Tab-separated table of C-alpha atoms in Angstrom:
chain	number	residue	atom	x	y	z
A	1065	UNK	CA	74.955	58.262	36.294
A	1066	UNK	CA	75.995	60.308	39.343
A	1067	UNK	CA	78.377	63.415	40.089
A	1068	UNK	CA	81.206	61.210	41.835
A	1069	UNK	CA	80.602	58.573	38.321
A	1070	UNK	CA	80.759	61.056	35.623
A	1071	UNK	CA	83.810	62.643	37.402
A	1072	UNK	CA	85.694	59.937	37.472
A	1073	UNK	CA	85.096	59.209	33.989
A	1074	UNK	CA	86.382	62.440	33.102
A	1075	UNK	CA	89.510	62.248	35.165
A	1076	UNK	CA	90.345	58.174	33.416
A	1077	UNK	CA	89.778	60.323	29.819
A	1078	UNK	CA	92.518	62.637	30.418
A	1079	UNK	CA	96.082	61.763	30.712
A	1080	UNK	CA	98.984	63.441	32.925
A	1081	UNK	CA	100.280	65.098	30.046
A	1082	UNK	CA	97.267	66.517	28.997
A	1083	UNK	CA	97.131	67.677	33.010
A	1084	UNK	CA	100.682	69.480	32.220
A	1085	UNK	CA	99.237	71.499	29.590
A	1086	UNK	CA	95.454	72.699	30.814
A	1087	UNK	CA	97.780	73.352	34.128
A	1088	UNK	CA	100.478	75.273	32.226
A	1089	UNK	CA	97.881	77.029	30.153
A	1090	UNK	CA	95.845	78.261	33.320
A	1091	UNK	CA	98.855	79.518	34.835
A	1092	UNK	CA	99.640	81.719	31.361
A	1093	UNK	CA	96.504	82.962	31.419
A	1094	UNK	CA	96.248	83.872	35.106
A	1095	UNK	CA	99.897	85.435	34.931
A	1096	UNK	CA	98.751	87.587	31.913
A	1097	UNK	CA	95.888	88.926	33.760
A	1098	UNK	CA	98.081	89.410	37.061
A	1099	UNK	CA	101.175	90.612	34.926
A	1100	UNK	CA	99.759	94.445	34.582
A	1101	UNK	CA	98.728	94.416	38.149
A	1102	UNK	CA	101.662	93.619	39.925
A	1103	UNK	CA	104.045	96.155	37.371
A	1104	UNK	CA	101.941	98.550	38.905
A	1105	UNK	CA	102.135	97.391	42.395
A	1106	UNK	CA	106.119	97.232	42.090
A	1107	UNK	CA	106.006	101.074	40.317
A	1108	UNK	CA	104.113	101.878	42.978
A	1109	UNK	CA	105.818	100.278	45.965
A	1110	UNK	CA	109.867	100.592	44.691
A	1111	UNK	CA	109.900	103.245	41.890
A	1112	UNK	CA	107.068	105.802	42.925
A	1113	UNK	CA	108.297	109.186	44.638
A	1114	UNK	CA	108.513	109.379	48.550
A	1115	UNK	CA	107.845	112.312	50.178
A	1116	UNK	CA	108.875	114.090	53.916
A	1117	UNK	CA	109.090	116.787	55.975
A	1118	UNK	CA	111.876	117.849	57.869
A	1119	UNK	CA	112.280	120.704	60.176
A	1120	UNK	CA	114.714	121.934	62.412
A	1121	UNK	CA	114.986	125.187	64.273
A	1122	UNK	CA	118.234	126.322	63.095
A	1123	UNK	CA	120.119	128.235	60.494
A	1124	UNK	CA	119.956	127.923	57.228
A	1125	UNK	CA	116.489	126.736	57.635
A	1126	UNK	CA	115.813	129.295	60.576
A	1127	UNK	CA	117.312	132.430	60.377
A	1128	UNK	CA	117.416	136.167	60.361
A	1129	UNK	CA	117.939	138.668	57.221
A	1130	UNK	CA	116.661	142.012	56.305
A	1131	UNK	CA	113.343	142.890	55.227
A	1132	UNK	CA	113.087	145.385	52.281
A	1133	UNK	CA	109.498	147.769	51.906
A	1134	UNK	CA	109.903	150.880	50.691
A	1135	UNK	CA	113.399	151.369	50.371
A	1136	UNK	CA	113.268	150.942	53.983
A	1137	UNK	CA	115.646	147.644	56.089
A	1138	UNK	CA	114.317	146.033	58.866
A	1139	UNK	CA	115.619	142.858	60.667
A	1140	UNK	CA	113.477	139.933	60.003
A	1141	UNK	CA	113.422	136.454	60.526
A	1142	UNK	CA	112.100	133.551	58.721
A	1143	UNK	CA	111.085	129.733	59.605
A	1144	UNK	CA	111.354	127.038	56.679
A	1145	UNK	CA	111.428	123.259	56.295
A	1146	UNK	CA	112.865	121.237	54.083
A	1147	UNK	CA	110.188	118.756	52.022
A	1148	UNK	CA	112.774	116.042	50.781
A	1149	UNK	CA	112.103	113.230	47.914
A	1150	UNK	CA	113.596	109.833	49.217
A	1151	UNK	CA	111.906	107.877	46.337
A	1152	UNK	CA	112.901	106.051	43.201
A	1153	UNK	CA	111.131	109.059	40.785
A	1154	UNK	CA	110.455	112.986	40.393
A	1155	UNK	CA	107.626	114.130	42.489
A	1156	UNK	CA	105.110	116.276	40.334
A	1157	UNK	CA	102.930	119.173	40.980
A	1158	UNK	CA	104.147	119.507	44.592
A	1159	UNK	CA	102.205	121.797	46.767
A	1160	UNK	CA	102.418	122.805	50.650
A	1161	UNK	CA	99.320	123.153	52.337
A	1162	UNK	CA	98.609	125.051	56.100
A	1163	UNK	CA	95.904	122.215	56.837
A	1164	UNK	CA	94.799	122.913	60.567
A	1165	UNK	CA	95.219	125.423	63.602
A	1166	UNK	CA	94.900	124.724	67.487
A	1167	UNK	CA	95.513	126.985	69.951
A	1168	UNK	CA	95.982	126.118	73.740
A	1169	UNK	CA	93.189	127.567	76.252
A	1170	UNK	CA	93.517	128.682	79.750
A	1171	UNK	CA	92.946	124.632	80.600
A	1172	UNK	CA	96.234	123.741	78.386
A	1173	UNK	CA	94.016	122.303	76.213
A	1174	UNK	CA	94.461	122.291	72.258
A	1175	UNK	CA	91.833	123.689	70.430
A	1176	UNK	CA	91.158	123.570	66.872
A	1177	UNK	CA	90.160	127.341	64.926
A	1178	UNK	CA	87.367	125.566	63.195
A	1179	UNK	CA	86.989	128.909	61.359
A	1180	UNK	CA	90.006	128.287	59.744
A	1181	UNK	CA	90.359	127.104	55.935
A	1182	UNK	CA	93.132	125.511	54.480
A	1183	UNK	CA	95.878	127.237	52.523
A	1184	UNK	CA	98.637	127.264	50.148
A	1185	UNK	CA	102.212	127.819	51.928
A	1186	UNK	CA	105.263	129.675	49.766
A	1187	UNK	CA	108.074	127.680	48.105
A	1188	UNK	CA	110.890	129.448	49.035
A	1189	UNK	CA	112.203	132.099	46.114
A	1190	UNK	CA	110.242	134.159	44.267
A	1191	UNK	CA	110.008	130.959	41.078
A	1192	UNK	CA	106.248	129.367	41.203
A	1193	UNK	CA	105.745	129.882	44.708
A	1194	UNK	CA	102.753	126.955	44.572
A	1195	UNK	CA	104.289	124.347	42.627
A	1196	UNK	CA	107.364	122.828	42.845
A	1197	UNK	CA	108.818	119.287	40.984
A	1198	UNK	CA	110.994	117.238	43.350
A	1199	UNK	CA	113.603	115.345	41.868
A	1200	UNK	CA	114.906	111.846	43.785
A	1201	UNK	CA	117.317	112.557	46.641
A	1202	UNK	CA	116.219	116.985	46.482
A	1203	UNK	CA	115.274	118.039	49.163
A	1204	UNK	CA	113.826	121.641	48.937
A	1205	UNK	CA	112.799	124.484	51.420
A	1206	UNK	CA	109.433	126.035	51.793
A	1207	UNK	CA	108.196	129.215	54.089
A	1208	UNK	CA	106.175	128.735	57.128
A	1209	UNK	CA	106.506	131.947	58.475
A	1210	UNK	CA	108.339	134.933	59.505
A	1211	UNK	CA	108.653	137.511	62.603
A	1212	UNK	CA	109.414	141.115	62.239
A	1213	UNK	CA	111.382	143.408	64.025
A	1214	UNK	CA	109.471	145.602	65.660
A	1215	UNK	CA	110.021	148.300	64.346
A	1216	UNK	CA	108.062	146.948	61.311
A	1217	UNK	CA	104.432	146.550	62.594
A	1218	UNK	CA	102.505	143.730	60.824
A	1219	UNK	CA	98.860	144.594	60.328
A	1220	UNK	CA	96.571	141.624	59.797
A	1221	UNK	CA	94.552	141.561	57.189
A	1222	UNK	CA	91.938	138.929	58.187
A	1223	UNK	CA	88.333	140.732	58.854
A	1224	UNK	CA	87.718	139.284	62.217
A	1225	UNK	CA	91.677	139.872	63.006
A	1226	UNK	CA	91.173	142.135	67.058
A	1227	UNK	CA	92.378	145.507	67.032
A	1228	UNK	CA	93.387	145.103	70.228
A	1229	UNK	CA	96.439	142.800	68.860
A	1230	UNK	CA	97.274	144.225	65.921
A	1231	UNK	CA	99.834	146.128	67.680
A	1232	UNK	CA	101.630	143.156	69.102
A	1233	UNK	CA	104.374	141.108	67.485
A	1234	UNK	CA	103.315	138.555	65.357
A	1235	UNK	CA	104.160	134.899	63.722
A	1236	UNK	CA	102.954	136.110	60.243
A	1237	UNK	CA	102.120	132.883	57.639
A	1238	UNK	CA	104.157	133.241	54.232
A	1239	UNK	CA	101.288	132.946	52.543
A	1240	UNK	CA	100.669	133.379	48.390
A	1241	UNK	CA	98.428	136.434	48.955
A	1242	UNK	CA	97.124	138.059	51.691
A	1243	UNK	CA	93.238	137.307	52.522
A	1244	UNK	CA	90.719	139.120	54.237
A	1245	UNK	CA	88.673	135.586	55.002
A	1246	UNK	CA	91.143	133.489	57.000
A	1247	UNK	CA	93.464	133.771	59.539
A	1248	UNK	CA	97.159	135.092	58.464
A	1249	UNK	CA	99.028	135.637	61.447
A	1250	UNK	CA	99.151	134.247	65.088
A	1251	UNK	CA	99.899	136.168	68.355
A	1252	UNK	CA	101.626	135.390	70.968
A	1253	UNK	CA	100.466	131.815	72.332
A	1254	UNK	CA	100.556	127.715	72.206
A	1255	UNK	CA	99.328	126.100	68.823
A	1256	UNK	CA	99.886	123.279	67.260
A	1257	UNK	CA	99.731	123.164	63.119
A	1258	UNK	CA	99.302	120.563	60.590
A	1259	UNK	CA	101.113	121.044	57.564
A	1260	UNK	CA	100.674	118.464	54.396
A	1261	UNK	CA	102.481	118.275	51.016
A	1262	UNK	CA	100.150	117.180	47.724
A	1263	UNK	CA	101.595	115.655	44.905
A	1264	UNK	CA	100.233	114.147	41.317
A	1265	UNK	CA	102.136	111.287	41.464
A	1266	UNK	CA	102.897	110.628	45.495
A	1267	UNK	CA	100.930	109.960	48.623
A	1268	UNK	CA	100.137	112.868	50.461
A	1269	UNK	CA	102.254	113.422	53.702
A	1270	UNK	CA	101.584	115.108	56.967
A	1271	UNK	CA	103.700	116.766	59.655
A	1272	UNK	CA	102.340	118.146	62.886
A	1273	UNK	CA	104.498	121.478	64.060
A	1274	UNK	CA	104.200	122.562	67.577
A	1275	UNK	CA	104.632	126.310	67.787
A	1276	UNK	CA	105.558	128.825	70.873
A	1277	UNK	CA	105.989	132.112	70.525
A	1278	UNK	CA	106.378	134.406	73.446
A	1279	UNK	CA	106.275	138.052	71.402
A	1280	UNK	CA	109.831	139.099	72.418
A	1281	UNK	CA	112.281	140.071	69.757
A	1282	UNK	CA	116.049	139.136	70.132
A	1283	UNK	CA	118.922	139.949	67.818
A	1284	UNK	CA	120.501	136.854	68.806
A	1285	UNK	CA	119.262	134.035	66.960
A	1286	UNK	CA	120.210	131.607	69.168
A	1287	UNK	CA	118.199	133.898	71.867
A	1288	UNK	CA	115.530	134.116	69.471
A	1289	UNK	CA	114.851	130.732	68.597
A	1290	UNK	CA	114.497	130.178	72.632
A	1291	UNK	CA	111.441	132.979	72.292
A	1292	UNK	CA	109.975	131.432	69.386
A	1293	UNK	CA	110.018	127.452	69.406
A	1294	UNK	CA	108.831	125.245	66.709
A	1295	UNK	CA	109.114	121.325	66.989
């Protein structure tokens, strides 16, 4: 007996309603398998947390205060962005990481400090300045970096930091703690800086922050924020 014989002899053995039923049973098993899968999927697609950056170079994100060492006030003023949930569900564990750093050279071009290492960025506030939980619809701010008046002279601490610019005005990095092994500070100049946020529970985003900074100090914000730019 052939293939094409012995199929046919199966299919005249079975009747439509038993057709129904090994169709309808094939179905329940194939939706059980799938069922799992798919929750996930739609957790994942609808109800999982959604996370951005948004930054704009005015007050209350941008803006000036006074800086308190010693006993002793100095004007100061301080950059921040807002990293905002628009998802279904808290964000956990959120953490802001200073991910790259290119500087313009003399041929406009953008070049990457490849001796740079990545590093954690400040919540705002002095509460667990690494972590932060981000509820649906929250948005909350976190430190890039400040500028000094100056009359407050920001040393670098980075090893391979020049003298030569140590006395100039800097773009100092709100940084955790201050390390000897990386970059903390930038001088006057052109860069360009990739900023991510980390989560337990959401995909990892990425904004890329053009920086200028020309070294002059204003009172003014509104003068100031045309010496420093950030976009």
């Amino acid at each position: 007996m052939d293939i094409s014989t012995s199929s046919a002899l199966i299919n005249s053995q079975i009747t439509p309603s038993e057709w129904v039923q090994i169709g309808s049973t094939l179905l329940l098993a194939t939706t059980a398998f799938l069922a799992p899968y798919l929750v996930e999927r739609w957790k994942f697609t609808y109800r999982s947390p959604k996370l951005r950056i948004k930054f704009k170079l005015a007050p209350p994100d941008c803006h000036q205060t006074l800086w308190n060492e010693g006993g002793v006030k100095t004007l100061v003023y301080y950059f921040r962005f807002l990293v905002q949930n628009f998802g279904k569900s808290q964000a956990d564990v959120c953490e802001v990481v200073l991910e790259k750093i290119f500087k313009e050279n003399g041929a406009g071009e953008m070049v990457e400090d490849k001796s740079f290492t990545p590093v954690n960025l400040k919540w705002s506030g002095v509460r667990d300045p690494l972590e932060r939980t981000i509820q649906p619809d929250r948005e909350m701010y976190c430190d890039l970096g400040r500028i000094h008046h100056p009359d407050h002279n920001y040393r670098s601490s980075y090893k391979n930091f020049p003298s030569k610019d140590q006395t100039l005005n800097k773009f100092v990095f709100e940084l955790p703690e201050r390390y000897y092994s990386g970059l903390d500070c930038l001088i006057p100049g052109k860069y360009k800086l990739t900023v991510s946020v980390y989560s337990n529970n959401a995909k990892k985003t990425i904004k890329q922050l053009n920086l200028s900074w020309t070294g002059k100090w204003q009172d003014a914000e509104s003068d100031m924020f045309n010496e420093l730019v950030i976009h």
